[in-house]
mmCIF file of C-alpha atoms in Angstrom:
data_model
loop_
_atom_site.group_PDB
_atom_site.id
_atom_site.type_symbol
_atom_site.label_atom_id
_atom_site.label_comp_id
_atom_site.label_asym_id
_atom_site.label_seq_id
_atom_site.Cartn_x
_atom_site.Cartn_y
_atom_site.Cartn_z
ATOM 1 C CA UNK A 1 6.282 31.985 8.623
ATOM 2 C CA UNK A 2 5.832 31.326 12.554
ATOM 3 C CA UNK A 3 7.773 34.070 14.822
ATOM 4 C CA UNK A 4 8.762 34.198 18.384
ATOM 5 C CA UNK A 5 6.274 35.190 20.343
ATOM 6 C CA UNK A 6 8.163 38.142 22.219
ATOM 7 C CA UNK A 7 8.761 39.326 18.213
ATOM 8 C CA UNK A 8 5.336 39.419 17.512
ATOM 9 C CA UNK A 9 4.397 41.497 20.398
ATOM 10 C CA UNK A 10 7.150 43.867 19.551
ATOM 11 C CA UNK A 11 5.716 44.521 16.592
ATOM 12 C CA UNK A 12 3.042 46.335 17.711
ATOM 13 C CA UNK A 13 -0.583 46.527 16.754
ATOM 14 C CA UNK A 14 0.197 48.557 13.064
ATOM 15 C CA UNK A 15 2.056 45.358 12.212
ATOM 16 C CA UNK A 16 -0.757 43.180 12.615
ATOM 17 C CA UNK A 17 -2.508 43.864 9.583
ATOM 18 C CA UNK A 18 -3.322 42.518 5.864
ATOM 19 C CA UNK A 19 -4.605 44.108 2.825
ATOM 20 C CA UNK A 20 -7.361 42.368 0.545
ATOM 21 C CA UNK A 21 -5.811 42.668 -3.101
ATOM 22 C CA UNK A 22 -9.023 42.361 -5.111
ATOM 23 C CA UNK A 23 -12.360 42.634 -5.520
ATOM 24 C CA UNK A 24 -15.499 43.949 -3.688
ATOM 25 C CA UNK A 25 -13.415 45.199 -0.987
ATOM 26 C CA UNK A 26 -9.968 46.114 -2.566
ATOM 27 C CA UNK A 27 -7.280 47.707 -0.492
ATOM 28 C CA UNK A 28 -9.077 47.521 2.650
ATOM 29 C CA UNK A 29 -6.951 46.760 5.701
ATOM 30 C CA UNK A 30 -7.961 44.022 7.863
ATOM 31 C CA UNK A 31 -6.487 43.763 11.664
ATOM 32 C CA UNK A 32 -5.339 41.187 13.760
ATOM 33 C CA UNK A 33 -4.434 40.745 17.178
ATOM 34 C CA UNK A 34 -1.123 38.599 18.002
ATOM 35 C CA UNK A 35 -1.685 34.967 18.904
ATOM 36 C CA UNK A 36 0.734 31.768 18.982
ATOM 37 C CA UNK A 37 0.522 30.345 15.575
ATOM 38 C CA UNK A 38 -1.329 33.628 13.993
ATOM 39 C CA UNK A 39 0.242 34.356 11.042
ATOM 40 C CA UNK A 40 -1.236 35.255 8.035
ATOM 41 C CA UNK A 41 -0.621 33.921 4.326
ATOM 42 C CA UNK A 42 2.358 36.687 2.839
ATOM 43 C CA UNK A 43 0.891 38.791 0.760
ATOM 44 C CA UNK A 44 3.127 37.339 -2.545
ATOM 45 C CA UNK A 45 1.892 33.836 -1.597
ATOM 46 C CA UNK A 46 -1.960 34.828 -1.286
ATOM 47 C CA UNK A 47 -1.464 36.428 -4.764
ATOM 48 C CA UNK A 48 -0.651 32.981 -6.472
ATOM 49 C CA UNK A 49 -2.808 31.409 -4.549
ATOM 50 C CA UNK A 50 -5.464 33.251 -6.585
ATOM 51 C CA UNK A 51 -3.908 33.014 -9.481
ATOM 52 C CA UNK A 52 -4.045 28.809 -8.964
ATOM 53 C CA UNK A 53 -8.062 29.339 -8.369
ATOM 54 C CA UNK A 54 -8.339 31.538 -11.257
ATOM 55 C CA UNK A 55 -9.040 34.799 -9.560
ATOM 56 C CA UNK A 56 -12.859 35.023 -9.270
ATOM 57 C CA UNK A 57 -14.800 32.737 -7.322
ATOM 58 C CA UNK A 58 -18.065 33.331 -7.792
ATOM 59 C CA UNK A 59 -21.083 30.832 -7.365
ATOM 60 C CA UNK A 60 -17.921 29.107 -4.647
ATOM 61 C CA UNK A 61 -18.456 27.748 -1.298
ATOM 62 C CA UNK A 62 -15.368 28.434 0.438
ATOM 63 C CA UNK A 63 -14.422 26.648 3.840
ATOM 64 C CA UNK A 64 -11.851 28.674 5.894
ATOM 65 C CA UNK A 65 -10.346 26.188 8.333
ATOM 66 C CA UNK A 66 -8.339 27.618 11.689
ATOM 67 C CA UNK A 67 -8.840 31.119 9.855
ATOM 68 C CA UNK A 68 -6.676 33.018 12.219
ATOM 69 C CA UNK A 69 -6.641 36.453 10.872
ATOM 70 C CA UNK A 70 -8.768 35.466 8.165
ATOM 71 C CA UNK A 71 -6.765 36.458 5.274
ATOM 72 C CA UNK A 72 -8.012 33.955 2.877
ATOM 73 C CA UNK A 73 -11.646 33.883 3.663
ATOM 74 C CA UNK A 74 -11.813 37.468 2.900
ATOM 75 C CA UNK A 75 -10.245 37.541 0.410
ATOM 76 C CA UNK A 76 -12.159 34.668 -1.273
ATOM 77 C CA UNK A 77 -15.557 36.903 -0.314
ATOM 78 C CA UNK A 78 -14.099 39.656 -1.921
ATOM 79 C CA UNK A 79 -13.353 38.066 -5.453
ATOM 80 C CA UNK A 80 -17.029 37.129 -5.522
ATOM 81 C CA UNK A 81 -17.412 33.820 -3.632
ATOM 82 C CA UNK A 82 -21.440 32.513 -2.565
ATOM 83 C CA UNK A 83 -20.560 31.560 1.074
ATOM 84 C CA UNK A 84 -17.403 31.556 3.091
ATOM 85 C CA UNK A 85 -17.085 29.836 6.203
ATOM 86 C CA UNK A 86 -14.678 30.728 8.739
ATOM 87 C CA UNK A 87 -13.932 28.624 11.899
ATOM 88 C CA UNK A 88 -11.956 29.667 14.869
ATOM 89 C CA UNK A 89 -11.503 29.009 18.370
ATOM 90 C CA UNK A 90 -9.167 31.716 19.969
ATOM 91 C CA UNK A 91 -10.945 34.280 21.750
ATOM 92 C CA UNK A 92 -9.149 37.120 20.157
ATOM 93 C CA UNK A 93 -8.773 35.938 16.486
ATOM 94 C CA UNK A 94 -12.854 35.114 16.870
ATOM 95 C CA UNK A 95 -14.004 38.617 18.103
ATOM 96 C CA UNK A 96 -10.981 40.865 15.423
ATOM 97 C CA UNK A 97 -13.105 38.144 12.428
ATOM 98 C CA UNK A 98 -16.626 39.195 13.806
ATOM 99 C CA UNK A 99 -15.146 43.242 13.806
ATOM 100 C CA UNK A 100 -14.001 42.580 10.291
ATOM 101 C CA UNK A 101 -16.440 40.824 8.954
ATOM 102 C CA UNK A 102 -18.960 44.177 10.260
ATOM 103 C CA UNK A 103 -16.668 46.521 8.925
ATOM 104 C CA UNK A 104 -16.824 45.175 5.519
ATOM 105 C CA UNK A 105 -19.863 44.402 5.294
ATOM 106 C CA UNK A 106 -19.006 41.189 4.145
ATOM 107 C CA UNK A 107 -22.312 39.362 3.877
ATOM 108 C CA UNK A 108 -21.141 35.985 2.621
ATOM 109 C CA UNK A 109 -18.940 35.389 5.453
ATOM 110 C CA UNK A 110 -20.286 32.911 8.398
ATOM 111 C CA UNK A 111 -17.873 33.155 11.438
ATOM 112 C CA UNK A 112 -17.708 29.633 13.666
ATOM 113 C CA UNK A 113 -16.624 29.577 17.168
ATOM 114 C CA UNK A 114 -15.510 25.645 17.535
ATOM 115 C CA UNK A 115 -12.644 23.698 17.223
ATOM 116 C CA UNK A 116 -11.705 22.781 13.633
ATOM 117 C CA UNK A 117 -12.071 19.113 13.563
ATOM 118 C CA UNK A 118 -14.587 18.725 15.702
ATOM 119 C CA UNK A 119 -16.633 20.981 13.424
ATOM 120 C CA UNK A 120 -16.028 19.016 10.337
ATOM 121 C CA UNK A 121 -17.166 15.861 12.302
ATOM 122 C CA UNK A 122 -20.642 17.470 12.608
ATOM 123 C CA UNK A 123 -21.670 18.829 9.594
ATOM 124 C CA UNK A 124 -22.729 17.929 5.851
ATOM 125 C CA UNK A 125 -22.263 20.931 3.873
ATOM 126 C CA UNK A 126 -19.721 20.795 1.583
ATOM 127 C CA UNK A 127 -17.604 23.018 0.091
ATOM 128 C CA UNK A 128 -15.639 24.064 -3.454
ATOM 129 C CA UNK A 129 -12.654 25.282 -1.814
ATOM 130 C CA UNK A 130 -10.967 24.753 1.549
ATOM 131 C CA UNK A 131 -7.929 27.020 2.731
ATOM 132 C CA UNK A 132 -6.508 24.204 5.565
ATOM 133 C CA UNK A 133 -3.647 26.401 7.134
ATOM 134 C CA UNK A 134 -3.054 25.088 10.813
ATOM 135 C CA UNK A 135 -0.841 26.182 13.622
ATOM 136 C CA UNK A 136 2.460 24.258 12.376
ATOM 137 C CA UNK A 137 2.935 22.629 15.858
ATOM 138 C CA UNK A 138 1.593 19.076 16.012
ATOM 139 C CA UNK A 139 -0.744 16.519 13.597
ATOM 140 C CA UNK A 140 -3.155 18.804 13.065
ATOM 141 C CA UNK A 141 -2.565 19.122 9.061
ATOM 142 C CA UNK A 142 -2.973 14.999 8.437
ATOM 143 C CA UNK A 143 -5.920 14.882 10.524
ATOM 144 C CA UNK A 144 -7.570 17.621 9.105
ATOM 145 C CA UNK A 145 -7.311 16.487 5.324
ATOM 146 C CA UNK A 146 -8.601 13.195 7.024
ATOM 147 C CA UNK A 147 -11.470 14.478 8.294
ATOM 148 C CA UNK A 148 -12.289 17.194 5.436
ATOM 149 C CA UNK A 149 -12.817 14.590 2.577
ATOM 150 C CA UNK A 150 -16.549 14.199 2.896
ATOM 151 C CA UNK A 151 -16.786 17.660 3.505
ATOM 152 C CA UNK A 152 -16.038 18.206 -0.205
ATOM 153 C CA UNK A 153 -18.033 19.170 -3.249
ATOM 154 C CA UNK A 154 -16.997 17.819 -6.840
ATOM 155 C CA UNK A 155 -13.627 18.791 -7.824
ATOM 156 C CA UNK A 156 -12.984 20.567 -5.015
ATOM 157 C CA UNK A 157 -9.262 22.296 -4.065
ATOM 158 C CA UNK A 158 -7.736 22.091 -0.741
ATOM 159 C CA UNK A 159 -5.144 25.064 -0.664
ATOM 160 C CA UNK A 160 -2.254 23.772 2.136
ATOM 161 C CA UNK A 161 0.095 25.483 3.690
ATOM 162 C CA UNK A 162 2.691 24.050 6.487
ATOM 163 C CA UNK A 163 6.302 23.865 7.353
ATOM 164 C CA UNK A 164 6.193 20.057 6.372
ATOM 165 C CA UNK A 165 3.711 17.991 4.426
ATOM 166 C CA UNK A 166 2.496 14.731 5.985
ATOM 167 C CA UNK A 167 2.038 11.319 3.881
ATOM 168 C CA UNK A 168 -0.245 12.912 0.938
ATOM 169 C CA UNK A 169 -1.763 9.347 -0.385
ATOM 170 C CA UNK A 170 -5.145 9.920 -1.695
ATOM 171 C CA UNK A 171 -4.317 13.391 -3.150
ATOM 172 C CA UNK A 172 -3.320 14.649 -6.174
ATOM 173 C CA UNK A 173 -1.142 17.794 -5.731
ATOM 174 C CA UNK A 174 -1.917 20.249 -8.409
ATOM 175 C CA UNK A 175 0.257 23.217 -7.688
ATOM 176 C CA UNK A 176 2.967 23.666 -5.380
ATOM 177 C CA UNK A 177 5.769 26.168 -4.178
ATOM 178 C CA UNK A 178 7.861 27.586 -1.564
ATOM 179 C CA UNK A 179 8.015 30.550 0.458
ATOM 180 C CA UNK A 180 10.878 30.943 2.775
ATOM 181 C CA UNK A 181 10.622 27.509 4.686
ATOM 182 C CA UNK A 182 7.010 26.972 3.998
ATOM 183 C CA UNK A 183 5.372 24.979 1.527
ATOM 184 C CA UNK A 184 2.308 25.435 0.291
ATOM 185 C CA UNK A 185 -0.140 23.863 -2.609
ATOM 186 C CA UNK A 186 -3.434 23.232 -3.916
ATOM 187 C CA UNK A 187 -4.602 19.731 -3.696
ATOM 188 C CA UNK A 188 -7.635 17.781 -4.848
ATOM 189 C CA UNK A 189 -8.945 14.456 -3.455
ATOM 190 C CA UNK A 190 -8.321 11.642 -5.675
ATOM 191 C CA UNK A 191 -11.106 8.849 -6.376
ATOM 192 C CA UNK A 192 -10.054 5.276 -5.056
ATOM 193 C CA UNK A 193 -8.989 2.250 -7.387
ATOM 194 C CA UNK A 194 -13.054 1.285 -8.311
ATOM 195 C CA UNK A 195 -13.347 4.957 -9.498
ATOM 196 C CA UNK A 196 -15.555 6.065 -6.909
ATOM 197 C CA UNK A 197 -14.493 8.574 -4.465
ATOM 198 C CA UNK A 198 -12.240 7.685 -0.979
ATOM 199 C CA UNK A 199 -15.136 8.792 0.740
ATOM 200 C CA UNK A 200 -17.850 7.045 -1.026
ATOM 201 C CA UNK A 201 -20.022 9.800 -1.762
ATOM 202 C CA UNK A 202 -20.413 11.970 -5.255
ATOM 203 C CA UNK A 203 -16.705 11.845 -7.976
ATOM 204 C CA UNK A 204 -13.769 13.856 -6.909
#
C-alpha cells in the first residue's frame, strides 16, 4: 500500500526490508532503499500469491516487471525458478537489486536497467510468469498488459497488483483478492474468437 513519502523516510533504513519465505534462500532479509512508489508486496499477500502458482517453480521463466525492491523475483528464484528477469530504472532500487542479487548468490536472476515498456518493445523472450506491479500513479498497468502479451509463453500467469484495475478484456482472471485497498490477481491471456491467440503467435 503506497505511503507518504515523509512516512517512508521516517521509517528508517531497518524498515526497509523483506524476508524470502521459502526455498533456496529461506529467511534471508533483503533491503531496500525508500523510493516514490517502492513498496513491496505484504508479506501475507506474497504468501498466496505462491500458493496461486503452486509453490515451486521450477523449469519457470519468470519476468519481474518495475521490480522495485524485488520481492517477487526473489522469491520466485528461491522456490526453484530457471531464469528470473528483473527490470528497473531507479538508480537506487537498481544498485540495492544488483547488492542482493550478490549476496544471495542468486544465479538465475538477470537485473535490467531500462524502462519497463520500452524493454518489452525490444525483446522476444518470453516468459511463464510475469509479476506486473507498477507505481499506482498513472496508465502504466493497461499499457503494460498491452505490451506484455507477446512476451508470453503458453499458459502463462500475469500476477497484478494495483489500487484499481483498468478495462481487463482479453483476460481471464483466475484468482483474485484484496488487501487493504489493493487488489491484486493472477491473470492469463485469453485466445481471440478464431481460437488463436490475441497476439497471433503460439495458444494461450
Amino acid at each position: 500500500m503506497p505511503k507518504p513519502a515523509h512516512a517512508a523516510s521516517k521509517a528508517g533504513a531497518g524498515r526497509n526490508q523483506v524476508r524470502i519465505h521459502a526455498g533456496e534462500f529461506r529467511r534471508r532479509i533483503l533491503h531496500f532503499p525508500d523510493g516514490e512508489g517502492l513498496r513491496p508486496t505484504p508479506d501475507r499477500v506474497r504468501e498466496t500469491l505462491f500458493n496461486w502458482l503452486g509453490q515451486e517453480l521450477h523449469g519457470l521463466a519468470c519476468l519481474d516487471l518495475f521490480a522495485g525492491s524485488g520481492a517477487l523475483g526473489f522469491e520466485a528464484a528461491s522456490r526453484g525458478a530457471r531464469r528470473v528477469v528483473m527490470v528497473e530504472l531507479a538508480r537506487p532500487a537498481l544498485a540495492a537489486l544488483n547488492d542482493n542479487r550478490r549476496l544471495l548468490g542468486a544465479q538465475a536472476v538477470e537485473v535490467v536497467a531500462a524502462d519497463a515498456l520500452a524493454w518489452l518493445g525490444r525483446g522476444g523472450e518470453r516468459f511463464d510468469v510475469v509479476f506486473l506491479d507498477p507505481p499506482f500513479a498513472g496508465d502504466l498497468l493497461p499499457r503494460a498488459l498491452a505490451a506484455l502479451r507477446p512476451r508470453l509463453a503458453d499458459g502463462a500467469r500475469v500476477y497484478v497488483e494495483s489500487a484499481e484495475w483498468p478495462e481487463l478484456a482479453g483476460w481471464e482472471v483466475l484468482r483474485e483478492g484484496r488487501a487493504g485497498l489493493v487488489r491484486y490477481g493472477l491473470l492469463r491471456a485469453l485466445a481471440d474468437d478464431q481460437g488463436s491467440p490475441a497476439d497471433g503467435d503460439g495458444h494461450l
